[in-house]
Amino acid sequence: MTTEPTPLLDSRTLDRRTARELPPGPSWPMAVQTAVFAVRRAQWFPRLRDRYGDVFTVRLIPGGRVVVVLSRPEHIRTVFGASAEVLHTGEGNTIMAAVMGANSPLVLDEDDHLRVRRQLMPAFHGQALHGYQSLVAELSEATAANVPVGRPFRMHDRMRALTLEVILQVVFGVTDENRLARLRPLVSAVVQVNPLIMLAAFYPRLMRYPPWRRYRRIQRDVDAILYDEIAARRRRSDLADRADVLSQLLQAGTWTDVELRDQLVTLLLAGHETTATALAWAFHELARRPSVLRRAQDAADADHDAYLEAVAKEALRLHPVIYQVGRRSTEPFDVAGYRLPRGTTLMPAIGLVHADPALYPDPQQFRPERFLGDDPVPASNWIPFGGGTRRCLGAGFSLMEATEVLRALLRRYDVRARRPEPEPAHLRNVTLVPGRGCDIVLRPRS
């Protein structure tokens, strides 16, 4: 079922009475608010919360759309728990369709989204995750054996290369070296998509011009290999014995080739940069905290997966890779004491929740122990993967991958920062990455 787009609540549809009933917010011009949001949201939102409270309104391009930002877990639970018919996510992600495809779960809503999600779920739960683990561990060990030692390097770049290899071999299931050699540069170019490319979702004619035309050529080359791989996989009789996501998807659902292609590209774009960045932030923190590093190394030696996973979780808390998510209301919606009109964009601010001292004592400290023991962090207070029916299906895969990477590297190396001061967060596309790429030095453990 295809749903009709919901009109945005913006400067064209917002009347004065409705404007007075919205949560308070800055009166800056829309263009200024959009510019600050685009480059400084992690610094701007905390200041807005301090001034206006836990719920506030900003106005953003296009059209001065009304965005209500939420920062309290109970309010965000209301949003995440709302019906898929009442709050849409896919409508706000339409710009991604030019890259991910029209069948991506990120651009679908209601029944279409639930149908695709239901078919994806078996490939990312339970026994399926266990089946991927050995290959992820093997790739992590190969990276650990080949990182620079004794000289500074950017760990974020190494993590991006590793997570790309995981996508190619564990998700796509490509292991032939000749095919991998062809795919690596092409897929790398797809991953490094400039946000301007995504404008083609709204203006298809842009595909006639560079750089859109060049990007489309790269897409076609990647698609040709993916469709060839899909066709070859469909002919195999041993899918149940294969430990890759594509084979699991073929067993778990009824897909067209185009639908499968869109799922694979979505997994590539959603699962590559985010996991690599989370790992870079984890090493950034370990490099500056010798006592935490020693405990993490002990955990790696003892296969104490719970502690290694807690390191990854605390890195995602302190440095949320995605600072906020969005929903669009298809009818009036009640939250935080406000009745918000149809078309309002609701924006749960992950970064504000994770930095709240009422939820996390000494929130700027890196303490993996928060996620261990008899009183761990409540699930509603830790939301780097979103929540509800839109929670990232790859969350378990990402944490498993992070655990294996931490184990492989921490068993071998001590980690030190090139500079003692923390690296600032830098916004790249939609992710907040270490400003100097996690500039560290590895030395063999004594």
Coordinates of C-alpha atoms in Angstrom, one line a residue:
M1 CA 0.0 0.0 0.0
T2 CA 1.4 3.4 -1.0
T3 CA 0.5 6.2 1.4
E4 CA -0.1 9.8 0.3
P5 CA 2.6 12.3 1.5
T6 CA 1.6 14.3 4.6
P7 CA 1.7 18.1 4.0
L8 CA 4.5 19.7 6.1
L9 CA 3.6 22.1 8.8
D10 CA 5.6 25.1 7.7
S11 CA 5.6 28.8 7.0
R12 CA 2.9 28.3 4.3
T13 CA 0.5 26.2 6.5
L14 CA 1.2 27.6 10.0
D15 CA -1.4 30.2 11.2
R16 CA -0.8 32.6 14.1
R17 CA -3.0 30.8 16.6
T18 CA -1.2 27.5 16.0
A19 CA 2.2 29.2 16.2
R20 CA 1.3 30.5 19.7
E21 CA 0.4 27.0 20.9
L22 CA 3.7 25.4 19.8
P23 CA 6.6 24.9 22.3
P24 CA 8.9 28.0 22.5
G25 CA 12.0 28.4 20.4
P26 CA 14.4 30.8 18.8
S27 CA 13.1 33.6 16.6
W28 CA 16.1 33.7 14.3
P29 CA 15.5 33.7 10.5
M30 CA 14.8 30.3 9.1
A31 CA 18.0 30.3 7.0
V32 CA 20.1 31.1 10.1
Q33 CA 18.5 28.3 12.1
T34 CA 19.0 25.8 9.2
A35 CA 22.7 26.8 8.8
V36 CA 23.4 26.4 12.6
F37 CA 21.5 23.1 12.7
A38 CA 23.5 21.8 9.7
V39 CA 26.9 22.4 11.1
R40 CA 26.6 23.0 14.9
R41 CA 23.5 21.0 16.1
A42 CA 25.4 19.2 18.9
Q43 CA 26.4 22.6 20.4
W44 CA 23.2 24.5 19.6
F45 CA 20.6 22.0 20.9
P46 CA 22.0 21.9 24.5
R47 CA 21.8 25.8 24.6
L48 CA 18.3 25.8 23.3
R49 CA 17.3 23.2 26.0
D50 CA 18.9 25.3 28.7
R51 CA 16.9 28.4 27.5
Y52 CA 13.6 26.9 26.5
G53 CA 13.3 23.7 28.4
D54 CA 13.0 20.0 27.5
V55 CA 10.7 20.7 24.5
F56 CA 11.4 23.4 22.0
T57 CA 10.7 24.4 18.4
V58 CA 13.0 25.3 15.5
R59 CA 12.2 26.2 11.9
L60 CA 14.2 24.6 9.1
I61 CA 14.4 24.5 5.3
P62 CA 12.5 23.5 3.2
G63 CA 9.8 26.1 3.6
G64 CA 10.4 26.9 7.3
R65 CA 9.1 23.5 8.5
V66 CA 8.1 23.3 12.1
V67 CA 10.4 21.0 14.0
V68 CA 9.6 20.1 17.7
V69 CA 12.7 18.8 19.5
L70 CA 12.2 16.4 22.4
S71 CA 14.9 15.5 25.0
R72 CA 13.2 13.6 27.7
P73 CA 13.0 9.7 27.5
E74 CA 9.3 9.6 28.5
H75 CA 8.4 12.0 25.7
I76 CA 10.5 10.1 23.2
R77 CA 8.9 6.8 24.3
T78 CA 5.6 8.4 23.3
V79 CA 7.0 9.1 19.8
F80 CA 8.7 5.7 19.4
G81 CA 5.6 3.9 20.6
A82 CA 3.2 5.7 18.3
S83 CA 1.3 3.9 15.6
A84 CA 3.1 3.7 12.2
E85 CA 0.0 5.3 10.7
V86 CA 0.2 8.3 12.9
L87 CA 4.0 9.1 12.7
H88 CA 5.9 8.6 9.5
T89 CA 9.6 8.4 9.2
G90 CA 10.0 7.5 5.5
E91 CA 8.4 10.7 4.3
G92 CA 11.3 12.6 6.0
N93 CA 13.9 10.4 4.3
T94 CA 12.7 10.7 0.7
I95 CA 15.9 12.4 -0.2
M96 CA 17.7 9.0 0.4
A97 CA 15.7 7.2 -2.3
A98 CA 18.0 8.5 -5.1
V99 CA 20.8 6.5 -3.6
M100 CA 19.2 3.7 -1.5
G101 CA 16.3 3.0 -3.8
A102 CA 12.5 3.2 -3.5
N103 CA 12.3 -0.1 -1.6
S104 CA 14.7 0.9 1.2
P105 CA 13.0 0.5 4.7
L106 CA 14.3 4.0 5.5
V107 CA 12.0 5.6 2.9
L108 CA 8.9 3.4 3.4
D109 CA 6.1 3.9 5.8
E110 CA 3.1 1.9 7.3
D111 CA 2.3 -1.4 5.6
D112 CA 5.2 -1.2 3.1
H113 CA 7.7 -0.6 5.8
L114 CA 6.4 -3.3 8.1
R115 CA 6.4 -5.9 5.2
V116 CA 10.0 -5.2 4.3
R117 CA 11.1 -5.1 8.0
R118 CA 9.4 -8.4 8.7
Q119 CA 11.3 -10.0 5.9
L120 CA 14.6 -8.5 7.1
M121 CA 14.3 -9.5 10.7
P122 CA 15.3 -13.2 10.5
A123 CA 18.7 -12.2 9.0
F124 CA 19.6 -10.0 12.0
H125 CA 18.5 -12.0 15.0
G126 CA 19.7 -15.0 17.1
Q127 CA 21.4 -17.8 15.2
A128 CA 21.9 -15.7 12.1
L129 CA 24.1 -13.2 14.0
H130 CA 26.1 -16.1 15.5
G131 CA 26.7 -17.4 12.0
Y132 CA 28.3 -14.1 10.9
Q133 CA 30.5 -13.8 13.9
S134 CA 33.4 -16.1 12.8
L135 CA 33.9 -14.2 9.5
V136 CA 33.7 -10.8 11.3
A137 CA 36.4 -12.1 13.7
E138 CA 38.6 -13.3 10.9
L139 CA 38.4 -9.9 9.1
S140 CA 39.1 -8.1 12.4
E141 CA 42.2 -10.2 13.0
A142 CA 43.4 -9.5 9.5
T143 CA 43.1 -5.8 10.2
A144 CA 44.8 -6.1 13.6
A145 CA 47.8 -7.8 11.9
N146 CA 48.2 -5.0 9.4
V147 CA 47.6 -1.7 11.2
P148 CA 50.6 0.7 11.5
V149 CA 52.6 0.2 14.7
G150 CA 54.7 2.8 16.5
R151 CA 53.6 5.7 14.4
P152 CA 50.5 8.0 14.3
F153 CA 47.6 7.1 12.0
R154 CA 43.9 7.8 11.7
M155 CA 42.0 4.9 13.2
H156 CA 38.7 6.1 11.6
D157 CA 40.1 5.5 8.2
R158 CA 41.1 1.9 9.2
M159 CA 37.8 1.2 10.7
R160 CA 36.0 2.4 7.6
A161 CA 38.1 0.1 5.5
L162 CA 37.3 -2.8 7.8
T163 CA 33.6 -2.2 8.1
L164 CA 33.5 -1.9 4.3
E165 CA 35.1 -5.3 4.0
V166 CA 32.5 -6.7 6.5
I167 CA 29.7 -5.4 4.3
L168 CA 31.2 -6.9 1.1
Q169 CA 32.0 -10.3 2.5
V170 CA 29.5 -10.8 5.4
V171 CA 26.5 -8.9 4.1
F172 CA 26.9 -9.2 0.3
G173 CA 28.6 -12.6 0.6
V174 CA 31.2 -11.7 -2.0
T175 CA 34.4 -13.7 -1.4
D176 CA 35.9 -14.1 -4.8
E177 CA 39.0 -11.9 -4.8
N178 CA 38.7 -10.7 -8.4
R179 CA 35.1 -9.5 -7.7
L180 CA 36.1 -7.9 -4.4
A181 CA 38.9 -6.0 -6.2
R182 CA 36.3 -4.6 -8.6
L183 CA 33.7 -3.8 -5.9
R184 CA 36.0 -2.1 -3.3
P185 CA 36.6 1.1 -5.2
L186 CA 33.1 1.3 -6.6
V187 CA 31.4 0.7 -3.3
S188 CA 33.8 3.1 -1.5
A189 CA 32.6 5.8 -4.0
V190 CA 29.0 5.0 -3.3
V191 CA 29.5 5.2 0.4
Q192 CA 31.2 8.6 0.1
V193 CA 28.2 10.1 -1.5
N194 CA 27.9 13.9 -1.3
P195 CA 24.6 15.0 0.2
L196 CA 24.1 17.1 -3.0
I197 CA 23.7 13.9 -4.9
M198 CA 20.6 13.1 -3.0
L199 CA 18.8 16.1 -4.4
A200 CA 18.2 14.0 -7.4
A201 CA 15.3 12.4 -5.4
F202 CA 13.5 15.7 -5.8
Y203 CA 15.0 16.8 -9.1
P204 CA 15.6 13.7 -11.4
R205 CA 16.8 16.0 -14.2
L206 CA 20.0 16.6 -12.2
M207 CA 21.1 13.1 -13.3
R208 CA 22.0 14.6 -16.7
Y209 CA 24.8 16.7 -15.2
P210 CA 28.0 16.1 -13.4
P211 CA 28.6 15.2 -10.6
W212 CA 25.2 13.4 -10.6
R213 CA 25.9 11.7 -13.9
R214 CA 29.2 10.4 -12.7
Y215 CA 27.6 9.1 -9.5
R216 CA 24.9 7.4 -11.5
R217 CA 27.6 5.6 -13.6
I218 CA 29.2 4.3 -10.4
Q219 CA 25.8 3.1 -9.2
R220 CA 25.1 1.3 -12.4
D221 CA 28.5 -0.5 -12.2
V222 CA 27.8 -1.5 -8.6
D223 CA 24.2 -2.6 -9.4
A224 CA 25.5 -4.8 -12.3
I225 CA 27.7 -6.7 -9.9
L226 CA 25.0 -6.9 -7.2
Y227 CA 22.4 -8.2 -9.6
D228 CA 24.8 -10.7 -11.0
E229 CA 25.5 -11.9 -7.4
I230 CA 21.8 -12.1 -6.6
A231 CA 21.2 -14.2 -9.7
A232 CA 24.0 -16.5 -8.9
R233 CA 22.8 -16.9 -5.3
R234 CA 19.3 -17.7 -6.4
R235 CA 20.7 -20.7 -8.3
R236 CA 22.5 -22.1 -5.3
S237 CA 21.0 -25.0 -3.4
D238 CA 23.1 -24.5 -0.2
L239 CA 21.7 -21.2 1.1
A240 CA 21.1 -22.7 4.5
D241 CA 24.8 -23.5 4.8
R242 CA 26.0 -20.0 3.8
A243 CA 26.9 -17.5 6.5
D244 CA 26.1 -14.2 4.7
V245 CA 23.2 -11.8 5.0
L246 CA 22.1 -12.0 1.3
S247 CA 21.7 -15.8 1.6
Q248 CA 19.7 -15.3 4.8
L249 CA 17.4 -12.8 3.1
L250 CA 16.7 -15.1 0.2
Q251 CA 15.7 -17.8 2.6
A252 CA 13.6 -15.5 4.8
G253 CA 11.5 -13.6 2.3
T254 CA 10.0 -13.3 -1.1
W255 CA 12.0 -10.5 -2.9
T256 CA 12.3 -9.2 -6.4
D257 CA 15.8 -8.5 -7.5
V258 CA 15.2 -4.7 -7.3
E259 CA 14.0 -5.1 -3.7
L260 CA 17.0 -7.1 -2.7
R261 CA 19.4 -4.6 -4.4
D262 CA 17.8 -1.8 -2.4
Q263 CA 18.1 -3.7 0.9
L264 CA 21.8 -4.4 0.2
V265 CA 22.6 -0.8 -0.6
T266 CA 20.7 0.4 2.5
L267 CA 22.7 -2.0 4.6
L268 CA 25.9 -0.7 3.0
L269 CA 25.1 3.0 3.6
A270 CA 23.5 2.6 7.0
G271 CA 25.9 0.1 8.4
H272 CA 29.3 1.1 7.1
E273 CA 30.0 4.7 8.3
T274 CA 28.0 4.4 11.6
T275 CA 29.8 1.3 12.9
A276 CA 33.2 2.6 11.8
T277 CA 32.6 5.9 13.5
A278 CA 31.4 4.2 16.8
L279 CA 34.6 2.2 16.8
A280 CA 36.8 5.2 16.1
W281 CA 35.2 7.0 19.1
A282 CA 35.8 3.9 21.3
F283 CA 39.5 3.9 20.5
H284 CA 39.6 7.7 20.9
E285 CA 38.3 7.3 24.5
L286 CA 40.5 4.2 25.4
A287 CA 43.6 6.1 24.1
R288 CA 43.0 8.8 26.8
R289 CA 42.0 6.6 29.7
P290 CA 44.8 4.1 30.7
S291 CA 42.7 2.5 33.5
V292 CA 39.7 1.8 31.2
L293 CA 42.1 0.6 28.5
R294 CA 43.7 -2.0 30.8
R295 CA 40.3 -3.3 31.9
A296 CA 39.2 -3.5 28.2
Q297 CA 42.5 -5.4 27.4
D298 CA 41.8 -7.8 30.2
A299 CA 38.3 -8.3 28.9
A300 CA 39.7 -9.0 25.4
D301 CA 42.2 -11.5 26.8
A302 CA 39.4 -13.3 28.8
D303 CA 36.7 -13.2 26.1
H304 CA 34.6 -11.0 28.4
D305 CA 32.3 -10.0 25.7
A306 CA 29.9 -8.1 28.0
Y307 CA 32.6 -5.6 28.9
L308 CA 33.8 -5.1 25.3
E309 CA 30.2 -4.5 24.3
A310 CA 29.8 -2.0 27.1
V311 CA 32.8 -0.1 25.7
A312 CA 31.0 0.1 22.4
K313 CA 27.8 1.2 24.1
E314 CA 29.4 3.9 26.2
A315 CA 31.2 5.2 23.0
L316 CA 27.8 5.4 21.3
R317 CA 26.3 7.2 24.4
L318 CA 29.1 9.8 24.8
H319 CA 29.5 10.3 21.0
P320 CA 26.1 9.4 19.3
V321 CA 26.9 9.0 15.7
I322 CA 23.4 10.1 14.7
Y323 CA 22.5 13.1 16.9
Q324 CA 18.7 13.1 16.2
V325 CA 16.0 11.3 14.3
G326 CA 12.7 12.6 12.9
R327 CA 9.0 11.7 12.5
R328 CA 6.2 13.5 10.7
S329 CA 2.7 13.4 12.2
T330 CA -0.1 12.5 9.9
E331 CA -2.7 13.8 12.4
P332 CA -2.7 15.9 15.6
F333 CA -0.4 14.3 18.1
D334 CA -0.2 14.8 21.9
V335 CA 3.2 14.8 23.6
A336 CA 4.9 16.6 26.5
G337 CA 1.7 18.5 27.2
Y338 CA 1.3 19.9 23.7
R339 CA -1.2 19.0 21.0
L340 CA 0.9 19.3 17.9
P341 CA -0.9 19.8 14.5
R342 CA -0.8 17.5 11.6
G343 CA 2.4 17.8 9.6
T344 CA 4.6 18.7 12.5
T345 CA 8.1 17.2 12.4
L346 CA 8.9 15.6 15.7
M347 CA 12.7 15.2 16.4
P348 CA 13.9 13.0 19.3
A349 CA 17.3 14.4 20.2
I350 CA 19.5 11.3 21.0
G351 CA 22.5 13.5 21.9
L352 CA 20.5 15.5 24.5
V353 CA 19.2 12.3 26.2
H354 CA 22.7 10.8 26.3
A355 CA 24.2 13.9 27.9
D356 CA 21.6 14.5 30.5
P357 CA 23.2 14.5 34.0
A358 CA 19.8 13.4 35.5
L359 CA 20.1 10.2 33.5
Y360 CA 23.9 9.8 33.5
P361 CA 25.9 11.0 36.5
D362 CA 29.1 12.8 35.2
P363 CA 27.9 12.4 31.6
Q364 CA 31.2 13.6 30.1
Q365 CA 33.1 10.7 31.7
F366 CA 33.7 7.5 29.7
R367 CA 32.4 4.7 32.0
P368 CA 31.6 1.4 30.3
E369 CA 30.5 0.1 33.7
R370 CA 27.2 2.0 33.3
F371 CA 26.0 -0.9 31.1
L372 CA 27.1 -3.6 33.5
G373 CA 26.0 -4.9 36.9
D374 CA 22.7 -5.1 38.6
D375 CA 21.4 -1.7 37.7
P376 CA 22.4 -1.1 34.0
V377 CA 21.2 1.9 31.9
P378 CA 17.5 1.5 31.1
A379 CA 16.9 0.8 27.4
S380 CA 14.8 4.0 27.0
N381 CA 17.8 6.1 28.1
W382 CA 20.2 4.7 25.5
I383 CA 18.8 5.2 22.0
P384 CA 21.7 5.4 19.4
F385 CA 19.7 3.0 17.2
G386 CA 16.4 4.8 17.5
G387 CA 13.3 2.9 18.9
G388 CA 10.0 1.4 18.3
T389 CA 9.2 -0.2 14.9
R390 CA 11.9 2.0 13.3
R391 CA 14.7 0.9 15.6
C392 CA 17.7 -0.1 13.5
L393 CA 17.6 -3.8 12.6
G394 CA 21.3 -3.9 12.4
A395 CA 21.9 -2.9 16.1
G396 CA 22.8 -6.4 17.2
F397 CA 25.1 -6.9 14.2
S398 CA 26.8 -3.6 14.9
L399 CA 27.5 -4.4 18.5
M400 CA 28.7 -7.9 17.6
E401 CA 31.1 -6.4 15.0
A402 CA 32.4 -3.8 17.5
T403 CA 33.0 -6.5 20.1
E404 CA 35.1 -8.6 17.6
V405 CA 37.1 -5.6 16.4
L406 CA 37.9 -4.4 20.0
R407 CA 38.9 -8.0 20.9
A408 CA 41.2 -8.4 18.0
L409 CA 43.1 -5.1 18.4
L410 CA 43.1 -4.9 22.2
R411 CA 44.7 -8.3 22.6
R412 CA 47.7 -7.1 20.6
Y413 CA 48.2 -3.4 21.3
D414 CA 48.4 -0.6 23.7
V415 CA 46.5 2.5 22.5
R416 CA 47.8 6.1 23.0
A417 CA 46.5 9.4 21.7
R418 CA 48.8 11.5 19.6
R419 CA 47.5 14.6 21.5
P420 CA 46.1 14.5 25.0
E421 CA 43.2 16.9 24.3
P422 CA 40.0 15.3 23.0
E423 CA 39.2 15.6 19.3
P424 CA 36.1 17.7 18.5
A425 CA 33.1 16.1 16.8
H426 CA 32.9 17.0 13.1
L427 CA 29.7 16.7 11.2
R428 CA 30.2 14.6 8.0
N429 CA 27.0 14.2 6.1
V430 CA 24.7 13.1 8.9
T431 CA 27.3 11.5 11.2
L432 CA 29.4 13.1 14.0
V433 CA 33.0 11.8 13.5
P434 CA 36.2 12.5 15.3
G435 CA 37.6 15.8 14.1
R436 CA 41.1 14.5 13.4
G437 CA 40.0 11.0 12.4
C438 CA 41.0 9.5 15.8
D439 CA 44.7 10.2 15.5
I440 CA 46.4 7.5 17.7
V441 CA 49.5 5.4 18.1
L442 CA 49.5 1.6 18.6
R443 CA 52.3 -0.2 20.3
P444 CA 52.7 -4.0 21.0
R445 CA 51.6 -4.9 24.5
S446 CA 54.4 -5.7 26.8

